[in-house]
PDB file of C-alpha atoms in Angstrom:
ATOM      1  CA  MET D 261     -11.375 -20.373  -4.992  1.00  0.00           C
ATOM      2  CA  SER D 262      -9.028 -21.189  -7.840  1.00  0.00           C
ATOM      3  CA  GLN D 263      -5.354 -20.332  -7.748  1.00  0.00           C
ATOM      4  CA  THR D 264      -5.655 -17.918 -10.662  1.00  0.00           C
ATOM      5  CA  LEU D 265      -8.463 -16.001  -8.997  1.00  0.00           C
ATOM      6  CA  ALA D 266      -6.529 -15.833  -5.722  1.00  0.00           C
ATOM      7  CA  VAL D 267      -3.431 -14.462  -7.451  1.00  0.00           C
ATOM      8  CA  TRP D 268      -5.334 -11.778  -9.367  1.00  0.00           C
ATOM      9  CA  LEU D 269      -7.315 -10.821  -6.287  1.00  0.00           C
ATOM     10  CA  TRP D 270      -4.090 -10.507  -4.285  1.00  0.00           C
ATOM     11  CA  ILE D 271      -2.456  -8.354  -6.984  1.00  0.00           C
ATOM     12  CA  ALA D 272      -5.502  -6.070  -7.189  1.00  0.00           C
ATOM     13  CA  LEU D 273      -5.581  -5.757  -3.409  1.00  0.00           C
ATOM     14  CA  ALA D 274      -1.872  -4.906  -3.365  1.00  0.00           C
ATOM     15  CA  LEU D 275      -2.312  -2.271  -6.085  1.00  0.00           C
ATOM     16  CA  ILE D 276      -5.196  -0.583  -4.292  1.00  0.00           C
ATOM     17  CA  SER D 277      -3.684  -0.722  -0.820  1.00  0.00           C
ATOM     18  CA  ALA D 278      -0.289   0.557  -1.987  1.00  0.00           C
ATOM     19  CA  ASN D 279      -1.915   3.730  -3.322  1.00  0.00           C
ATOM     20  CA  LEU D 280      -4.353   4.369  -0.453  1.00  0.00           C
ATOM     21  CA  PRO D 281      -1.935   6.255   1.840  1.00  0.00           C
ATOM     22  CA  PHE D 282      -1.246   8.785  -0.910  1.00  0.00           C
ATOM     23  CA  LEU D 283      -4.830   9.238  -2.090  1.00  0.00           C
ATOM     24  CA  THR D 284      -6.639   9.827   1.207  1.00  0.00           C
ATOM     25  CA  GLU D 285      -6.207  12.180   4.134  1.00  0.00           C
ATOM     26  CA  ARG D 286      -7.719   9.687   6.551  1.00  0.00           C
ATOM     27  CA  LEU D 287      -5.460   7.722   8.855  1.00  0.00           C
ATOM     28  CA  PHE D 288      -5.793   4.004   8.002  1.00  0.00           C
ATOM     29  CA  LEU D 289      -9.032   4.839   6.120  1.00  0.00           C
ATOM     30  CA  ILE D 290     -10.853   5.295   9.419  1.00  0.00           C
ATOM     31  CA  LEU D 291      -9.628   8.265  11.430  1.00  0.00           C
ATOM     32  CA  PRO D 292      -9.838  11.754   9.929  1.00  0.00           C
ATOM     33  CA  TRP D 293      -6.533  13.632   9.971  1.00  0.00           C
ATOM     34  CA  ARG D 294      -7.333  17.123  11.185  1.00  0.00           C
ATOM     35  CA  GLN D 295      -4.310  19.126  12.220  1.00  0.00           C
ATOM     36  CA  GLY D 296      -5.527  22.496  11.031  1.00  0.00           C
ATOM     37  CA  SER D 297      -4.784  22.879   7.346  1.00  0.00           C
ATOM     38  CA  VAL D 298      -1.728  20.588   7.478  1.00  0.00           C
ATOM     39  CA  ALA D 299      -1.899  17.453   5.363  1.00  0.00           C
ATOM     40  CA  LYS D 300      -0.779  14.064   6.629  1.00  0.00           C
ATOM     41  CA  PRO D 301       3.021  14.036   6.927  1.00  0.00           C
ATOM     42  CA  PHE D 302       5.090  11.812   4.656  1.00  0.00           C
ATOM     43  CA  TRP D 303       6.383   9.642   7.516  1.00  0.00           C
ATOM     44  CA  LEU D 304       2.808   8.811   8.493  1.00  0.00           C
ATOM     45  CA  ARG D 305       2.027   7.829   4.910  1.00  0.00           C
ATOM     46  CA  LEU D 306       5.046   5.497   4.953  1.00  0.00           C
ATOM     47  CA  LEU D 307       3.867   3.979   8.231  1.00  0.00           C
ATOM     48  CA  GLU D 308       0.469   3.341   6.652  1.00  0.00           C
ATOM     49  CA  LEU D 309       2.189   1.806   3.638  1.00  0.00           C
ATOM     50  CA  LEU D 310       4.090  -0.604   5.899  1.00  0.00           C
ATOM     51  CA  LEU D 311       0.926  -1.606   7.727  1.00  0.00           C
ATOM     52  CA  TYR D 312      -0.952  -2.190   4.472  1.00  0.00           C
ATOM     53  CA  TYR D 313       2.004  -4.260   3.213  1.00  0.00           C
ATOM     54  CA  ALA D 314       1.767  -6.445   6.328  1.00  0.00           C
ATOM     55  CA  VAL D 315      -1.978  -6.922   5.794  1.00  0.00           C
ATOM     56  CA  VAL D 316      -1.512  -7.823   2.125  1.00  0.00           C
ATOM     57  CA  MET D 317       1.256 -10.298   2.983  1.00  0.00           C
ATOM     58  CA  PHE D 318      -0.927 -11.888   5.670  1.00  0.00           C
ATOM     59  CA  LEU D 319      -3.760 -12.311   3.166  1.00  0.00           C
ATOM     60  CA  GLY D 320      -1.318 -13.743   0.626  1.00  0.00           C
ATOM     61  CA  PHE D 321      -0.146 -16.330   3.151  1.00  0.00           C
ATOM     62  CA  ALA D 322      -3.785 -17.104   3.991  1.00  0.00           C
ATOM     63  CA  PHE D 323      -4.538 -17.660   0.275  1.00  0.00           C
ATOM     64  CA  GLU D 324      -1.474 -19.875  -0.013  1.00  0.00           C
ATOM     65  CA  ALA D 325      -2.438 -21.941   3.032  1.00  0.00           C
ATOM     66  CA  ALA D 326      -5.999 -22.361   1.754  1.00  0.00           C
ATOM     67  CA  LEU D 327      -4.828 -23.525  -1.674  1.00  0.00           C
ATOM     68  CA  GLY D 328      -2.066 -25.910  -0.622  1.00  0.00           C
ATOM     69  CA  ASN D 329       1.093 -26.232   1.396  1.00  0.00           C
ATOM     70  CA  PRO D 330       2.613 -22.894   2.435  1.00  0.00           C
ATOM     71  CA  PHE D 331       6.324 -22.469   1.833  1.00  0.00           C
ATOM     72  CA  ALA D 332       8.793 -21.008   4.323  1.00  0.00           C
ATOM     73  CA  GLN D 333      10.221 -17.664   3.161  1.00  0.00           C
ATOM     74  CA  ARG D 334      13.521 -15.984   3.928  1.00  0.00           C
ATOM     75  CA  TRP D 335      14.440 -12.310   4.038  1.00  0.00           C
ATOM     76  CA  GLU D 336      15.011 -12.125   0.270  1.00  0.00           C
ATOM     77  CA  PHE D 337      11.333 -12.839  -0.347  1.00  0.00           C
ATOM     78  CA  TYR D 338      10.259  -9.945   1.879  1.00  0.00           C
ATOM     79  CA  ALA D 339      12.806  -7.553   0.370  1.00  0.00           C
ATOM     80  CA  ILE D 340      11.602  -8.312  -3.158  1.00  0.00           C
ATOM     81  CA  THR D 341       7.889  -8.199  -2.344  1.00  0.00           C
ATOM     82  CA  PHE D 342       8.265  -4.909  -0.451  1.00  0.00           C
ATOM     83  CA  SER D 343      10.158  -3.426  -3.391  1.00  0.00           C
ATOM     84  CA  LEU D 344       7.378  -4.508  -5.752  1.00  0.00           C
ATOM     85  CA  TYR D 345       4.801  -3.107  -3.332  1.00  0.00           C
ATOM     86  CA  LEU D 346       6.570   0.260  -3.423  1.00  0.00           C
ATOM     87  CA  VAL D 347       6.516   0.172  -7.224  1.00  0.00           C
ATOM     88  CA  LEU D 348       2.764  -0.498  -7.127  1.00  0.00           C
ATOM     89  CA  GLY D 349       2.376   2.582  -4.905  1.00  0.00           C
ATOM     90  CA  TYR D 350       4.263   4.871  -7.279  1.00  0.00           C
ATOM     91  CA  PRO D 351       1.157   6.198  -9.109  1.00  0.00           C
ATOM     92  CA  GLY D 352      -0.288   7.434  -5.808  1.00  0.00           C
ATOM     93  CA  PHE D 353       3.030   9.049  -4.881  1.00  0.00           C
ATOM     94  CA  VAL D 354       3.177  10.819  -8.243  1.00  0.00           C
ATOM     95  CA  PHE D 355      -0.394  12.031  -7.880  1.00  0.00           C
ATOM     96  CA  ARG D 356       0.234  13.349  -4.360  1.00  0.00           C
ATOM     97  CA  TYR D 357       3.683  14.909  -4.670  1.00  0.00           C
ATOM     98  CA  LEU D 358       4.694  15.373  -8.315  1.00  0.00           C
ATOM     99  CA  PHE D 359       1.583  16.656 -10.106  1.00  0.00           C
ATOM    100  CA  LYS D 360       1.289  20.408 -10.218  1.00  0.00           C
ATOM    101  CA  ARG D 361      -2.085  21.544  -9.034  1.00  0.00           C
ATOM    102  CA  HIS D 362      -3.369  24.751 -10.512  1.00  0.00           C
ATOM    103  CA  PRO D 363      -5.428  26.961  -8.209  1.00  0.00           C
ATOM    104  CA  VAL D 364      -9.062  27.331  -9.096  1.00  0.00           C
ATOM    105  CA  ALA D 365      -9.971  30.826 -10.262  1.00  0.00           C
ATOM    106  CA  PRO D 366     -12.744  32.455  -8.199  1.00  0.00           C
TER     107      PRO D 366
END
């Protein structure tokens, strides 16, 4: 795998996984969330977002190790990448919480 392909694949994976908690009602894409008519709470969506971030970072480190020498990272790296991950998840947040949904007429 070339470095360019790995980078674009990682960015696409980050974009998709950052929006998944806001676009689905399933817990971690596997378990259905059925609590009556109550949607998944926001704190659970944030927990999913953190888990997906960890998975994406692990895959990024795996790509880096496969392509060459991995570099040691400090806390600044994680703060910046998590901030960028949150920005990638903004479209899903807008779709879930900021769009007005009009009721369907019977």
